[in-house]
CSV table of C-alpha atoms in Angstrom, one decimal:
chain,number,residue,atom,x,y,z
A,264,GLU,CA,-18.3,24.9,-8.4
A,265,GLN,CA,-16.1,22.8,-10.7
A,266,ARG,CA,-14.6,21.1,-7.6
A,267,GLN,CA,-18.1,20.2,-6.3
A,268,GLN,CA,-19.1,18.7,-9.7
A,269,LEU,CA,-15.9,16.7,-9.6
A,270,LEU,CA,-16.6,15.4,-6.1
A,271,ALA,CA,-20.2,14.6,-7.1
A,272,ARG,CA,-19.1,12.5,-10.0
A,273,LEU,CA,-16.6,10.7,-7.8
A,274,ARG,CA,-19.4,9.9,-5.3
A,275,ALA,CA,-21.5,8.6,-8.1
A,276,LEU,CA,-18.7,6.4,-9.3
A,277,GLU,CA,-18.3,5.0,-5.7
A,278,GLN,CA,-22.0,3.9,-5.9
A,279,ASP,CA,-21.7,2.5,-9.4
A,280,GLN,CA,-19.8,-0.8,-9.6
A,281,THR,CA,-20.1,-1.0,-13.5
A,282,VAL,CA,-17.1,1.1,-14.3
A,283,SER,CA,-15.7,1.7,-17.8
A,284,GLU,CA,-12.1,2.0,-18.8
A,285,ASP,CA,-12.7,5.7,-19.5
A,286,ASP,CA,-14.1,6.2,-15.9
A,287,ILE,CA,-11.0,4.7,-14.4
A,288,LEU,CA,-8.6,6.7,-16.7
A,289,TYR,CA,-10.6,9.8,-15.7
A,290,LEU,CA,-10.0,9.1,-12.0
A,291,PHE,CA,-6.3,9.1,-12.5
A,292,SER,CA,-6.2,12.2,-14.6
A,293,LEU,CA,-7.7,14.3,-11.8
A,294,PRO,CA,-5.7,17.0,-10.0
A,295,HIS,CA,-3.9,15.8,-6.8
A,296,LEU,CA,-6.0,17.9,-4.4
A,297,GLU,CA,-6.4,16.3,-1.0
A,298,ASP,CA,-10.2,15.8,-0.9
A,299,VAL,CA,-10.2,14.6,-4.5
A,300,VAL,CA,-7.4,12.1,-3.9
A,301,ASP,CA,-9.3,10.9,-0.8
A,302,HIS,CA,-12.4,10.2,-2.9
A,303,VAL,CA,-10.4,8.5,-5.6
A,304,LEU,CA,-8.7,6.2,-3.1
A,305,GLN,CA,-12.1,5.4,-1.5
A,306,PHE,CA,-13.4,4.5,-4.9
A,307,CYS,CA,-10.5,2.2,-5.6
A,308,LEU,CA,-10.9,0.5,-2.2
A,309,SER,CA,-14.7,0.0,-2.8
A,310,TYR,CA,-14.1,-1.2,-6.4
A,311,GLY,CA,-10.9,-3.2,-6.1
A,312,HIS,CA,-11.9,-6.1,-3.9
A,313,ASP,CA,-10.6,-8.9,-6.1
A,314,ALA,CA,-7.6,-9.6,-8.3
A,315,TYR,CA,-9.4,-8.9,-11.6
A,316,ARG,CA,-10.6,-5.5,-10.5
A,317,LEU,CA,-7.3,-4.6,-9.0
A,318,GLY,CA,-5.8,-5.6,-12.3
A,319,ARG,CA,-8.1,-3.3,-14.2
A,320,LEU,CA,-7.1,-0.5,-11.9
A,321,GLY,CA,-3.4,-1.4,-12.4
A,322,GLU,CA,-3.7,-1.3,-16.2
A,323,ALA,CA,-5.1,2.2,-15.9
A,324,GLY,CA,-2.1,3.5,-13.9
A,325,ALA,CA,-3.5,3.1,-10.4
A,326,VAL,CA,-0.4,1.8,-8.7
A,327,HIS,CA,1.7,4.8,-9.8
A,328,ALA,CA,-1.1,7.2,-8.8
A,329,VAL,CA,-1.5,5.6,-5.4
A,330,CYS,CA,2.3,5.7,-4.7
A,331,LYS,CA,2.3,9.4,-5.7
A,332,ALA,CA,-0.7,10.1,-3.4
A,333,LEU,CA,1.0,8.4,-0.5
A,334,SER,CA,4.2,10.4,-1.0
A,335,LYS,CA,2.4,13.7,-1.5
A,336,HIS,CA,-0.2,13.4,1.3
A,337,LEU,CA,1.9,11.3,3.7
A,338,HIS,CA,0.9,13.5,6.6
A,339,THR,CA,-2.9,13.4,5.9
A,340,SER,CA,-4.0,10.5,8.0
A,341,THR,CA,-7.1,9.4,6.0
A,342,VAL,CA,-5.3,9.5,2.6
A,343,ALA,CA,-2.2,7.7,4.0
A,344,LEU,CA,-4.3,4.9,5.5
A,345,LYS,CA,-6.3,4.3,2.3
A,346,ALA,CA,-3.2,4.5,0.1
A,347,CYS,CA,-1.4,1.9,2.3
A,348,GLU,CA,-4.4,-0.4,2.3
A,349,LEU,CA,-4.5,-0.2,-1.5
A,350,LEU,CA,-0.8,-0.8,-2.0
A,351,GLY,CA,-1.2,-3.8,0.3
A,352,ARG,CA,-3.9,-5.2,-2.0
A,353,PHE,CA,-1.9,-4.6,-5.1
A,354,ALA,CA,1.2,-6.2,-3.5
A,355,GLN,CA,-0.9,-9.4,-2.9
A,356,VAL,CA,-1.9,-9.9,-6.6
A,357,THR,CA,0.3,-12.6,-8.1
A,358,SER,CA,-1.4,-12.8,-11.5
A,359,LYS,CA,0.1,-11.1,-14.5
A,360,VAL,CA,-1.3,-7.6,-15.3
A,361,LYS,CA,-0.2,-5.7,-18.4
A,362,ILE,CA,0.6,-2.3,-17.0
A,363,THR,CA,3.1,-1.3,-19.8
A,364,GLU,CA,4.9,-3.2,-22.5
A,365,GLU,CA,7.7,-4.0,-20.1
A,366,LEU,CA,5.8,-4.2,-16.8
A,367,ASP,CA,3.3,-7.0,-16.1
A,368,ASP,CA,3.5,-7.3,-12.3
A,369,LEU,CA,1.6,-5.1,-9.8
A,370,ARG,CA,4.2,-5.8,-7.1
A,371,LYS,CA,7.0,-4.6,-9.3
A,372,ALA,CA,4.8,-1.6,-10.2
A,373,VAL,CA,4.8,-0.6,-6.5
A,374,LEU,CA,8.6,-0.6,-6.5
A,375,LYS,CA,8.8,1.3,-9.9
A,376,GLY,CA,6.2,3.8,-8.7
A,377,GLY,CA,8.4,4.7,-5.7
A,378,GLY,CA,5.9,3.1,-3.2
A,379,VAL,CA,8.4,1.4,-0.8
A,380,THR,CA,9.9,4.6,0.6
A,381,PRO,CA,6.6,6.2,1.7
A,382,LEU,CA,5.4,2.8,3.1
A,383,VAL,CA,8.5,2.7,5.3
A,384,GLU,CA,8.0,6.4,6.2
A,385,VAL,CA,4.4,5.6,7.4
A,386,LEU,CA,6.0,3.3,10.0
A,387,LYS,CA,7.8,6.3,11.4
A,388,VAL,CA,5.1,9.0,11.0
A,389,TYR,CA,2.2,6.9,12.3
A,390,LYS,CA,4.1,4.8,15.0
A,391,ASP,CA,1.2,5.5,17.4
A,392,SER,CA,-1.6,4.4,15.0
A,393,GLU,CA,-2.1,0.7,14.8
A,394,PRO,CA,-4.4,0.8,11.7
A,395,HIS,CA,-1.7,2.7,9.7
A,396,LEU,CA,1.0,0.3,10.9
A,397,GLU,CA,-1.1,-2.8,10.0
A,398,ALA,CA,-1.8,-1.4,6.5
A,399,SER,CA,1.7,-0.4,5.8
A,400,MET,CA,3.3,-3.5,7.2
A,401,THR,CA,0.9,-5.7,5.2
A,402,ALA,CA,2.0,-4.1,2.0
A,403,LEU,CA,5.7,-4.4,3.0
A,404,ALA,CA,5.2,-8.0,4.0
A,405,ALA,CA,3.6,-8.9,0.7
A,406,LEU,CA,6.4,-7.1,-1.2
A,407,SER,CA,9.0,-9.0,0.9
A,408,GLU,CA,7.8,-12.3,-0.7
A,409,THR,CA,9.0,-11.0,-4.1
A,410,GLU,CA,12.3,-9.9,-5.6
A,411,VAL,CA,11.3,-6.4,-4.4
A,412,LYS,CA,12.4,-7.5,-0.9
A,413,THR,CA,16.0,-6.2,-1.6
A,414,SER,CA,14.6,-2.7,-1.9
A,415,VAL,CA,12.4,-3.0,1.2
A,416,ALA,CA,15.3,-4.3,3.3
A,417,SER,CA,17.6,-1.5,2.1
A,418,LYS,CA,15.2,1.1,3.4
A,419,GLY,CA,15.6,0.1,7.0
A,420,ALA,CA,12.3,-1.7,7.3
A,421,VAL,CA,13.6,-4.6,9.3
A,422,GLU,CA,14.6,-2.5,12.4
A,423,LEU,CA,11.4,-0.5,12.2
A,424,ILE,CA,9.2,-3.6,12.0
A,425,MET,CA,10.9,-5.2,15.0
A,426,GLY,CA,10.6,-2.0,17.0
A,427,ILE,CA,6.9,-1.7,16.2
A,428,ALA,CA,6.1,-5.3,17.1
A,429,SER,CA,7.9,-4.8,20.4
A,430,GLN,CA,5.9,-1.7,21.0
A,431,TYR,CA,2.6,-3.5,20.6
A,432,PRO,CA,3.1,-7.0,22.2
A,433,ALA,CA,-0.6,-7.4,22.8
A,434,ASN,CA,-1.6,-6.9,19.2
A,435,VAL,CA,-1.6,-10.4,17.8
A,436,LYS,CA,-2.5,-9.3,14.3
A,437,LEU,CA,0.4,-6.8,14.1
A,438,LEU,CA,2.8,-9.4,15.5
A,439,GLY,CA,1.7,-11.9,12.8
A,440,ILE,CA,2.2,-9.3,10.0
A,441,SER,CA,5.7,-8.5,11.5
A,442,MET,CA,6.7,-12.2,11.4
A,443,TRP,CA,5.4,-12.4,7.8
A,444,ALA,CA,7.5,-9.4,6.8
A,445,LEU,CA,10.6,-10.5,8.7
A,446,GLY,CA,10.4,-14.0,7.2
A,447,GLY,CA,10.6,-12.5,3.7
A,448,LEU,CA,13.2,-9.9,4.5
A,449,ALA,CA,15.6,-12.1,6.5
A,450,PRO,CA,17.4,-13.6,3.4
A,451,ARG,CA,18.4,-10.0,2.3
A,452,ALA,CA,19.5,-8.9,5.8
A,453,THR,CA,23.1,-8.9,7.0
A,454,PRO,CA,24.2,-12.0,9.1
A,455,GLU,CA,24.1,-9.8,12.2
A,456,MET,CA,20.6,-8.7,11.4
A,457,GLN,CA,19.5,-12.2,10.7
A,458,ASP,CA,20.7,-13.2,14.2
A,459,THR,CA,18.7,-10.3,15.6
A,460,ILE,CA,15.5,-11.4,13.7
A,461,LEU,CA,15.9,-15.0,15.0
A,462,GLU,CA,16.3,-13.8,18.6
A,463,PHE,CA,13.2,-11.6,18.1
A,464,ALA,CA,11.2,-14.5,16.7
A,465,PHE,CA,12.2,-16.8,19.6
A,466,ARG,CA,11.3,-14.1,22.1
A,467,ALA,CA,7.9,-13.7,20.5
A,468,LEU,CA,7.3,-17.5,20.6
A,469,GLU,CA,8.1,-17.5,24.3
A,470,ALA,CA,5.8,-14.7,25.0
């Protein structure tokens, strides 16, 4: 019964776009049960459609919570997809957001929250699901434009991204995201890997 009340309140919040600080903090204090997490992520996606709102969520601890949700529920398809989409949105916010006294960048918060590893894992677990690949690679591509790129490159993302783009040659959107990510990651790759990225890019142009 308590769980049903919880889900009912979450559904009500999804409909109500005037959300207080207390509401947001409440969301991230909830137990990490699969269906509850799914609703919380859905709320964040519905609510967080601009930099200001994503900033509000970030200030309340959303980035860490979403990273944790992706790690814990990596093998739950709906949760993983929503978490990747949200991390992709956070990774594209360039304005300063006061998360803690020391942290004022949502992209660094993804790194600090341990989000890079599960994002890379999604590329392995969901290699046959184009929506998951697009969502995860969008987040990784946005992160590759920042100093976080070193961490992304060190997790083996470059090889995975090239493999995925080769697997879906007809998916123009996926290919575009791949090029975006590889462009950011190339400066942190080894000279040999940089040559491989260049060869891959030229082949894509010829195709």
